mmCIF file of C-alpha atoms in Angstrom:
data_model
loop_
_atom_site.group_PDB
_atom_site.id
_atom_site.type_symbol
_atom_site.label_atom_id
_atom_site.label_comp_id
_atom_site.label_asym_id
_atom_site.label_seq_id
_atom_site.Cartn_x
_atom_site.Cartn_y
_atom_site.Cartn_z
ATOM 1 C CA UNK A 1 -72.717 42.294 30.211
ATOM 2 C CA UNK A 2 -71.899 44.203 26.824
ATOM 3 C CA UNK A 3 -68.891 44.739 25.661
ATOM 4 C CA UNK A 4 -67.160 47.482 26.389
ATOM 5 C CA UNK A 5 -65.925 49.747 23.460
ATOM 6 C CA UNK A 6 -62.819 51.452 22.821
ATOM 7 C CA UNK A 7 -62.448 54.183 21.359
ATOM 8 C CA UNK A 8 -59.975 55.046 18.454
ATOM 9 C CA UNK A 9 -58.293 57.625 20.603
ATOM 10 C CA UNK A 10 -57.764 55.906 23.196
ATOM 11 C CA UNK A 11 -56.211 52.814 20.980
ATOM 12 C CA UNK A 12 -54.361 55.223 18.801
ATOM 13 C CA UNK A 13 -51.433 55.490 21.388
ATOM 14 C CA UNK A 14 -50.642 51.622 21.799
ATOM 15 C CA UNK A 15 -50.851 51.623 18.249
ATOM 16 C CA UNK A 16 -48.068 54.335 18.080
ATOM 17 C CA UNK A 17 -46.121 52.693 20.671
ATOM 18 C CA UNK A 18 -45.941 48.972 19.059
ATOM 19 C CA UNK A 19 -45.557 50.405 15.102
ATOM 20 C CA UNK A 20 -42.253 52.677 16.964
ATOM 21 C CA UNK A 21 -41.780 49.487 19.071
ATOM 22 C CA UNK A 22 -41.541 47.539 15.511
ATOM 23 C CA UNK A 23 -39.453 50.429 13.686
ATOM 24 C CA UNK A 24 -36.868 50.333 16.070
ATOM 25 C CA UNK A 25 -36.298 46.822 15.807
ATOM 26 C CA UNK A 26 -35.929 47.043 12.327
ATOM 27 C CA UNK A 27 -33.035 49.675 12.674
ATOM 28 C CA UNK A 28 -31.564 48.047 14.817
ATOM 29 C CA UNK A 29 -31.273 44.547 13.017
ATOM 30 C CA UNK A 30 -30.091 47.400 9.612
ATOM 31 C CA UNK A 31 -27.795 48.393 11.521
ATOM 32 C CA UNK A 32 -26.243 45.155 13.290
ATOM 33 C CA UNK A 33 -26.325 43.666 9.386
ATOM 34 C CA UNK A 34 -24.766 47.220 7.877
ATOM 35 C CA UNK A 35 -22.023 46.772 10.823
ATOM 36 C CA UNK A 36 -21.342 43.318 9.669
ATOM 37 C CA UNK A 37 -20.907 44.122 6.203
ATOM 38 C CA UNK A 38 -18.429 46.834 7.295
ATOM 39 C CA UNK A 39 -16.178 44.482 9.299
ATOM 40 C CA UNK A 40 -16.339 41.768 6.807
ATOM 41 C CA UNK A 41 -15.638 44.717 3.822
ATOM 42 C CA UNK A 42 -12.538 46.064 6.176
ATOM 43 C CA UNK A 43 -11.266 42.637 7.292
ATOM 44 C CA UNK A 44 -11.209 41.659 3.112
ATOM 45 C CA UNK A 45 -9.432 44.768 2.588
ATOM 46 C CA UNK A 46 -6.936 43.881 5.354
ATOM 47 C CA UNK A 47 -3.682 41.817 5.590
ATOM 48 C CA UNK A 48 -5.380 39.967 8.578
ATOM 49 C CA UNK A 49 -7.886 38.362 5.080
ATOM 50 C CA UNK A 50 -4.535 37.030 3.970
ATOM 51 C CA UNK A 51 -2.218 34.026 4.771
ATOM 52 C CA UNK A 52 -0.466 34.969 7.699
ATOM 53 C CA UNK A 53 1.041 32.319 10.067
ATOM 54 C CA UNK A 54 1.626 29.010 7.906
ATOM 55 C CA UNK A 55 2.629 26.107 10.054
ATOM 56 C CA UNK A 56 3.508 22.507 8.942
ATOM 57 C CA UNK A 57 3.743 19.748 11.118
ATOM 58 C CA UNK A 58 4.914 16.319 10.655
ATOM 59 C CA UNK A 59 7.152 16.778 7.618
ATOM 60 C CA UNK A 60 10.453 15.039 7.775
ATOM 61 C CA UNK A 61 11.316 13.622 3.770
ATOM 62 C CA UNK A 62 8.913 16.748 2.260
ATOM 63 C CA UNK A 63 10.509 19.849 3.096
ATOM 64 C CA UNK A 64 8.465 22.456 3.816
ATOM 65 C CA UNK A 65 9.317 24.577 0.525
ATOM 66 C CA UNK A 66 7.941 21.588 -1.556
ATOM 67 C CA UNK A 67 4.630 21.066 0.632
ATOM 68 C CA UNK A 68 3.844 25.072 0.644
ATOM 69 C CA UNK A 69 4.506 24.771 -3.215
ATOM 70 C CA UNK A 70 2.350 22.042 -3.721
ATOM 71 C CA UNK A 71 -0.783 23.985 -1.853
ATOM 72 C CA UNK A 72 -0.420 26.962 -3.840
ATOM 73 C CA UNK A 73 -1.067 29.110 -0.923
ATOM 74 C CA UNK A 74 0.761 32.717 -0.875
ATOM 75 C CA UNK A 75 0.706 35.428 1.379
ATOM 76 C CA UNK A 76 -1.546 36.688 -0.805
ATOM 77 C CA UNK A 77 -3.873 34.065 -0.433
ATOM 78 C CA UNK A 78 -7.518 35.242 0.695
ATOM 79 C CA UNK A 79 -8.173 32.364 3.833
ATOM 80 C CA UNK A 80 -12.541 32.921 2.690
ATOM 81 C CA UNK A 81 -11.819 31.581 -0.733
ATOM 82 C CA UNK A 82 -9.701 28.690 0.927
ATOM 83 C CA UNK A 83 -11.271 25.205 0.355
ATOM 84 C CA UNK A 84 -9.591 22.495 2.743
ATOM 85 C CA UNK A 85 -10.739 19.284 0.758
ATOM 86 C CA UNK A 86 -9.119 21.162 -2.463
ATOM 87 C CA UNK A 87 -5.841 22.155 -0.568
ATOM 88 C CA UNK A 88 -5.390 18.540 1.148
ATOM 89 C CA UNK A 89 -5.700 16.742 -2.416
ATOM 90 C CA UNK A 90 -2.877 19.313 -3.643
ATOM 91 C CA UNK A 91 -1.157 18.423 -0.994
ATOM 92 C CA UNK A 92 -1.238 14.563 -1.518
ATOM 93 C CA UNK A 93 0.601 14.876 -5.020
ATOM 94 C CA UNK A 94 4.012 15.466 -2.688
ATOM 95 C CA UNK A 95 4.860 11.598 -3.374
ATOM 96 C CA UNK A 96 6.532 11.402 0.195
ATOM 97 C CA UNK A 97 2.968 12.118 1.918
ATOM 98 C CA UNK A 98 0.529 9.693 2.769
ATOM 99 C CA UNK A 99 -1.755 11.350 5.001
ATOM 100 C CA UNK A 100 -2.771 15.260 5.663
ATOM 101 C CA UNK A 101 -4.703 17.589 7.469
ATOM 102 C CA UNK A 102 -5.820 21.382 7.171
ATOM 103 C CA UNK A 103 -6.839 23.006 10.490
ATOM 104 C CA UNK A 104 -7.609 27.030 10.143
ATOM 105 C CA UNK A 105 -7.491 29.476 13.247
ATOM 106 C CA UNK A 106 -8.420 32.741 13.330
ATOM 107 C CA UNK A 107 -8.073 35.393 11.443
ATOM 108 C CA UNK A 108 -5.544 33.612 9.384
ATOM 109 C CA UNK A 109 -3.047 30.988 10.635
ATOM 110 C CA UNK A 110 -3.076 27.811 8.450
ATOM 111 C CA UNK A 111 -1.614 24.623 9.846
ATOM 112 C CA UNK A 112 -0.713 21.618 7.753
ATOM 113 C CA UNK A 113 -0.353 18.576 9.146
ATOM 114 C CA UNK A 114 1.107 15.869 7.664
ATOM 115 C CA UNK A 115 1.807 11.642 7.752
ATOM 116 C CA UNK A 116 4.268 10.538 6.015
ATOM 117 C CA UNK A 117 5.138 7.002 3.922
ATOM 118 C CA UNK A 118 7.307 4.786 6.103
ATOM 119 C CA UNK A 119 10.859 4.374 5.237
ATOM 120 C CA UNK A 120 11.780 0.981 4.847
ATOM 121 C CA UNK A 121 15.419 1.304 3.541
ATOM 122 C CA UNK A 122 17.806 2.603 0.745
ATOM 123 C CA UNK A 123 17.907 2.403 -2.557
ATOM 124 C CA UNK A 124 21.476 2.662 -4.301
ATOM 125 C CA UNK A 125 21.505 4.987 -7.263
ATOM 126 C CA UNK A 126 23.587 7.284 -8.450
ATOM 127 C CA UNK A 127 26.839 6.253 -5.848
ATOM 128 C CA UNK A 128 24.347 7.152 -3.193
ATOM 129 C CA UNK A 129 22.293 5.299 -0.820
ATOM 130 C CA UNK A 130 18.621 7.158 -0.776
ATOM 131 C CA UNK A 131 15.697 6.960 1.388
ATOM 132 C CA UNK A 132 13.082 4.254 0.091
ATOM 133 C CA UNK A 133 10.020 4.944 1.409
ATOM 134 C CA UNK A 134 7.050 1.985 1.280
ATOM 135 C CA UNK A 135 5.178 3.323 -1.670
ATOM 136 C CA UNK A 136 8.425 2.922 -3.654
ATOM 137 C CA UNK A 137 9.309 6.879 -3.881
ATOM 138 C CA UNK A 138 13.192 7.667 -3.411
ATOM 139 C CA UNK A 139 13.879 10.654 -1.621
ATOM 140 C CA UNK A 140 16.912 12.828 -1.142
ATOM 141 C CA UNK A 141 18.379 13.484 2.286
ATOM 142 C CA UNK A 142 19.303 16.908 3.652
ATOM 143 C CA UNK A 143 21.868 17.999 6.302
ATOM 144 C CA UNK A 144 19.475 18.051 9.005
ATOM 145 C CA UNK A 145 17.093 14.903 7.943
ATOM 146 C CA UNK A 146 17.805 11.591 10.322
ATOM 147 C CA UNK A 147 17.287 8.596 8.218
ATOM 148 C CA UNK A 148 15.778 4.995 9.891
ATOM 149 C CA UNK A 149 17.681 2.002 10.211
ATOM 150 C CA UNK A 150 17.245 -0.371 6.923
ATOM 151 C CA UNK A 151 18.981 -2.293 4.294
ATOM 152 C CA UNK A 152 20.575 -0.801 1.706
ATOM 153 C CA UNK A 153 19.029 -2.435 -1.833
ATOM 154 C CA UNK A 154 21.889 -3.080 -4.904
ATOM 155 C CA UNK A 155 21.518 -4.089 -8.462
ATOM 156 C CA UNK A 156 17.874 -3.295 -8.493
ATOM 157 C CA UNK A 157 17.975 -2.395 -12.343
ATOM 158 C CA UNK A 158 14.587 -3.894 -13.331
ATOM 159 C CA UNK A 159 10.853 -2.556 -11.649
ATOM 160 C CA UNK A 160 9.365 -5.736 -10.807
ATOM 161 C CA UNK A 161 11.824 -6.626 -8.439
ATOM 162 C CA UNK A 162 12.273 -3.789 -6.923
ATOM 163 C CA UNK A 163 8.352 -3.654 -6.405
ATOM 164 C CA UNK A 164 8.467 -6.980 -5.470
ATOM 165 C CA UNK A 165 11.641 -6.604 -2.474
ATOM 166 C CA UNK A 166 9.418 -3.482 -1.336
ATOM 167 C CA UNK A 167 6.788 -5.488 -1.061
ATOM 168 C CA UNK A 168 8.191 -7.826 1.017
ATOM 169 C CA UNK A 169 9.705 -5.589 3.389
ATOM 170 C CA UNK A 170 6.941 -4.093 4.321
ATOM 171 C CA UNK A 171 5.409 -7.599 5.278
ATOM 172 C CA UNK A 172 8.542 -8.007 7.913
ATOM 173 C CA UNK A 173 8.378 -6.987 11.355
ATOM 174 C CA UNK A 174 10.042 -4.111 11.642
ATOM 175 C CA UNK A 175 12.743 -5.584 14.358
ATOM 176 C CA UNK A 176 13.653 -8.439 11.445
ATOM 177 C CA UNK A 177 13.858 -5.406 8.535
ATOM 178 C CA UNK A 178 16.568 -4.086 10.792
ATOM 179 C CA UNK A 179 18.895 -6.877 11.076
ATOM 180 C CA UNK A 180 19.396 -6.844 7.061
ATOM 181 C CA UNK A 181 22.452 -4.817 6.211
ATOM 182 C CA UNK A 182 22.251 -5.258 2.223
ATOM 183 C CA UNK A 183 19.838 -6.837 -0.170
ATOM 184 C CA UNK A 184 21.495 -7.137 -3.826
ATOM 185 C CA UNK A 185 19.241 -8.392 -6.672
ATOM 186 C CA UNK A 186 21.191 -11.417 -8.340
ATOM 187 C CA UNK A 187 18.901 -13.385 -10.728
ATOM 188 C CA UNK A 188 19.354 -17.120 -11.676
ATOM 189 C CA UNK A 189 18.594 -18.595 -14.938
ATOM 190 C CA UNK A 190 16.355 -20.817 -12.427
ATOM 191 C CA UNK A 191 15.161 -17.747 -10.562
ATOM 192 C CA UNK A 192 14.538 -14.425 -11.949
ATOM 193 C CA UNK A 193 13.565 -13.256 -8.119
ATOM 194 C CA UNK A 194 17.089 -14.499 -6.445
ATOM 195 C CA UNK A 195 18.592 -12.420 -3.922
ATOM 196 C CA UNK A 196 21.564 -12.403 -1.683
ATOM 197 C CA UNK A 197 21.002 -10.375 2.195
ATOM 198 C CA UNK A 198 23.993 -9.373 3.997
ATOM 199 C CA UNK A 199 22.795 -9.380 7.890
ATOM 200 C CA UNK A 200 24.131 -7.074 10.311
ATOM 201 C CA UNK A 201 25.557 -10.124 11.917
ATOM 202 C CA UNK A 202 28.050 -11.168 9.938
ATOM 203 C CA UNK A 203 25.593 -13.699 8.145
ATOM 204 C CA UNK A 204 24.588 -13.484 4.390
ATOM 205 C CA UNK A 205 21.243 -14.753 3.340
ATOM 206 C CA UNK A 206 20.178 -16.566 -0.185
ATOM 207 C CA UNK A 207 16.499 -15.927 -0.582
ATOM 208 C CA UNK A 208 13.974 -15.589 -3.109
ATOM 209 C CA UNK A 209 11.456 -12.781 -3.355
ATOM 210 C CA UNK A 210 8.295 -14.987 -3.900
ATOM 211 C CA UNK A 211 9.215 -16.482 0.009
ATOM 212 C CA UNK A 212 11.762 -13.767 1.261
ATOM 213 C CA UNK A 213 9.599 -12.131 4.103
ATOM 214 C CA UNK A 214 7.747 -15.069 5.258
ATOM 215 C CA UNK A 215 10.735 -16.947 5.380
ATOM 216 C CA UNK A 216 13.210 -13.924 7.104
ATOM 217 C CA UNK A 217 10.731 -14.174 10.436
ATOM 218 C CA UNK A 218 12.092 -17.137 11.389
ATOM 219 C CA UNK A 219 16.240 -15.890 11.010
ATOM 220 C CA UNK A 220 16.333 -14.978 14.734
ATOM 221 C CA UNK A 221 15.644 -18.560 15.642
ATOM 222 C CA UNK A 222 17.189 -20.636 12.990
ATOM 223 C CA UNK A 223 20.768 -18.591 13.965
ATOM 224 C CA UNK A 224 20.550 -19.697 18.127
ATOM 225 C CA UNK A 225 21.298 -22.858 16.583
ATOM 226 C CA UNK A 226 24.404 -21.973 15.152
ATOM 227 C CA UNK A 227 27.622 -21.128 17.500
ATOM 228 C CA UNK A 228 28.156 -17.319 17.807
ATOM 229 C CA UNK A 229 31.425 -17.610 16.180
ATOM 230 C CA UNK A 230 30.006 -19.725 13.222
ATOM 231 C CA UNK A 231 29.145 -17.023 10.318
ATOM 232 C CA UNK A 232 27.857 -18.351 6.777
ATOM 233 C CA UNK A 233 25.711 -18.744 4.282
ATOM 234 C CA UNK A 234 21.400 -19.523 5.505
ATOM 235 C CA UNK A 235 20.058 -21.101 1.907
ATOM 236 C CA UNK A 236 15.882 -19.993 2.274
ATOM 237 C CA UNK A 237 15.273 -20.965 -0.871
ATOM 238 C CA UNK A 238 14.638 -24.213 -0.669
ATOM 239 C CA UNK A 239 14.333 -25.755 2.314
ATOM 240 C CA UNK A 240 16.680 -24.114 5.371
ATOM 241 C CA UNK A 241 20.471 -24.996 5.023
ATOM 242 C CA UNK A 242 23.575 -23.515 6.166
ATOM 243 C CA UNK A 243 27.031 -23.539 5.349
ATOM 244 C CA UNK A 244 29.844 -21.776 7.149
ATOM 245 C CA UNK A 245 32.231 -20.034 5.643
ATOM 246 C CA UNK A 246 35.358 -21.646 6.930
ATOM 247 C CA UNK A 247 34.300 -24.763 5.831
ATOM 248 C CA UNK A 248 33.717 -23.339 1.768
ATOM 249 C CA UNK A 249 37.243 -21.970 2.420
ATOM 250 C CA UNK A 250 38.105 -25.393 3.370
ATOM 251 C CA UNK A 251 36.501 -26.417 -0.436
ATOM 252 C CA UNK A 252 33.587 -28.535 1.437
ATOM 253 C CA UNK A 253 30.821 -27.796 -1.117
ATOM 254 C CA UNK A 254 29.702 -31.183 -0.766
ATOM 255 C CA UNK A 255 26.889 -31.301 1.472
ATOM 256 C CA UNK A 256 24.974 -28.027 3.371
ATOM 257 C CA UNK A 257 24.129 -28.487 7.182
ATOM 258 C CA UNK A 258 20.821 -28.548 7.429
ATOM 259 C CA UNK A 259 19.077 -25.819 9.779
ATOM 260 C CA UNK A 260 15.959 -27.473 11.932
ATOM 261 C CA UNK A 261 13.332 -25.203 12.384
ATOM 262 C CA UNK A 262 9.614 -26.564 12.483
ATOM 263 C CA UNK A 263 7.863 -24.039 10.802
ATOM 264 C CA UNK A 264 10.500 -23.360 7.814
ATOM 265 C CA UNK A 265 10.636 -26.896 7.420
ATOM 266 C CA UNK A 266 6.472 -27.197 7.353
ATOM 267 C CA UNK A 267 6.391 -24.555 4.711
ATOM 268 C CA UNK A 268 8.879 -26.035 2.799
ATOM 269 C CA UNK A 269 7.339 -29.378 2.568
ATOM 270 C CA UNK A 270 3.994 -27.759 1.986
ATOM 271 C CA UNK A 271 5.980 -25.634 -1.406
ATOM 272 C CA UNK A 272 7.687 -29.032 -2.006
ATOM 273 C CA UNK A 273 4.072 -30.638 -2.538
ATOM 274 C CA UNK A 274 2.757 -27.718 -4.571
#
């Protein structure tokens, strides 16, 4: 059967129909791209382009005047041109935080959130007792700011030690940390890392910073041995001795009571043989 032929009139219709079929489509995808670039050119132009709504979340040492400073952002601040890699590493140079996060919601509230370094005491400076926190940064306190429990660290006039007691600290479970009223740095001529701890229980510590937190975890048990009333002096340094303080009243300096606890005493036998 032969083909049948069509003619160019009767084609020239369809051909109309797709070519306006094809034009409109083009308009239309103009004109969804041209209505774009008008929204985008008014929202620029608009305040809703700027920093609005700045929250920050998480912030206790850092006030939030030294975080916002630190990110540079104003209200004049363009939230397209914003970068969140570039304002979290802006953000990390405020010594107090450790962590942070940048979280954007439309059209232009910015929300900081932040983690903060541990505190793990107080450093006395100045005739004040200021926040340490565990990267070694001293921080003031405000009116409103609620400090954590921790001891208080004296004499601390050389870096090493102070890096060193930090140090330590951190290595102690939190609930041992706590019992320590006062740490004050007081070198021997045998021991350039000597320190006395004041406890919260009436108990002062002698300690060196080379064994201070391993030897600390065991304080809870070594003073059930002792009679509630009994308050003294525990000697960690060597070995674990104790000597109460009625009886250095008394002038008994003669011989320390020795503490029994079997993993002190392991540890010190194992230092002993080093």
């Amino acid at each position: 059967m032969p083909n049948k032929v069509v003619s160019l009139e009767d084609r020239l219709p369809k051909l109309k129909e797709q070519r306006r079929k094809r034009a409109n489509r083009r308009l239309i995808i103009l004109l969804f791209f041209f209505f774009l670039f008008v929204c985008g050119f008014i929202y620029i132009q608009s305040p809703l382009s700027r920093v609005g709504e700045l929250t920050i979340d998480g912030n206790h040492f850092a006030s939030k005047e030294k975080i916002v400073k630190a990110s540079k952002l104003t209200n004049k601040s363009i939230v397209l041109n914003m970068k969140k890699s570039t304002l979290e590493h802006r953000i990390l140079q405020v010594p107090e935080v450790k962590k942070v996060k940048i979280d954007m919601k439309f059209p232009n509230h910015i929300i900081i959130k932040v983690e903060e370094y541990r505190q793990i005491g107080f450093l006395y400076i100045e005739g004040q007792a200021k926040p340490l926190l565990e990267n070694g940064h001293v921080t003031r306190i405000t009116s409103d700011m609620t400090t954590q429990p921790g001891p208080v660290l004296k004499s601390f006039d050389k870096d090493k030690p102070l890096q060193m007691t930090i140090k330590e600290l951190k290595a102690m479970p939190d609930e041992i940390r706590q019992l320590i009223s006062e740490i004050i740095y007081a070198p021997k001529n045998t021991d350039p890392y000597s320190i006395i701890a004041f406890m919260n229980d009436g108990n002062e510590v002698h300690a060196t910073l080379r064994t201070f937190a391993e030897k600390m975890v065991y304080y809870p048990d070594l003073v059930k041995q002792l009679q509630p009333e009994e308050k003294g002096i525990v000697d960690l340094e060597v070995g674990v001795f104790f000597k109460s303080y009625q009886s250095i009243k008394n002038g008994d300096t003669k011989n320390d009571e020795p503490v029994n606890d079997k993993h002190a005493t392991e540890e010190s036998g194992e230092e002993n043989e080093n």
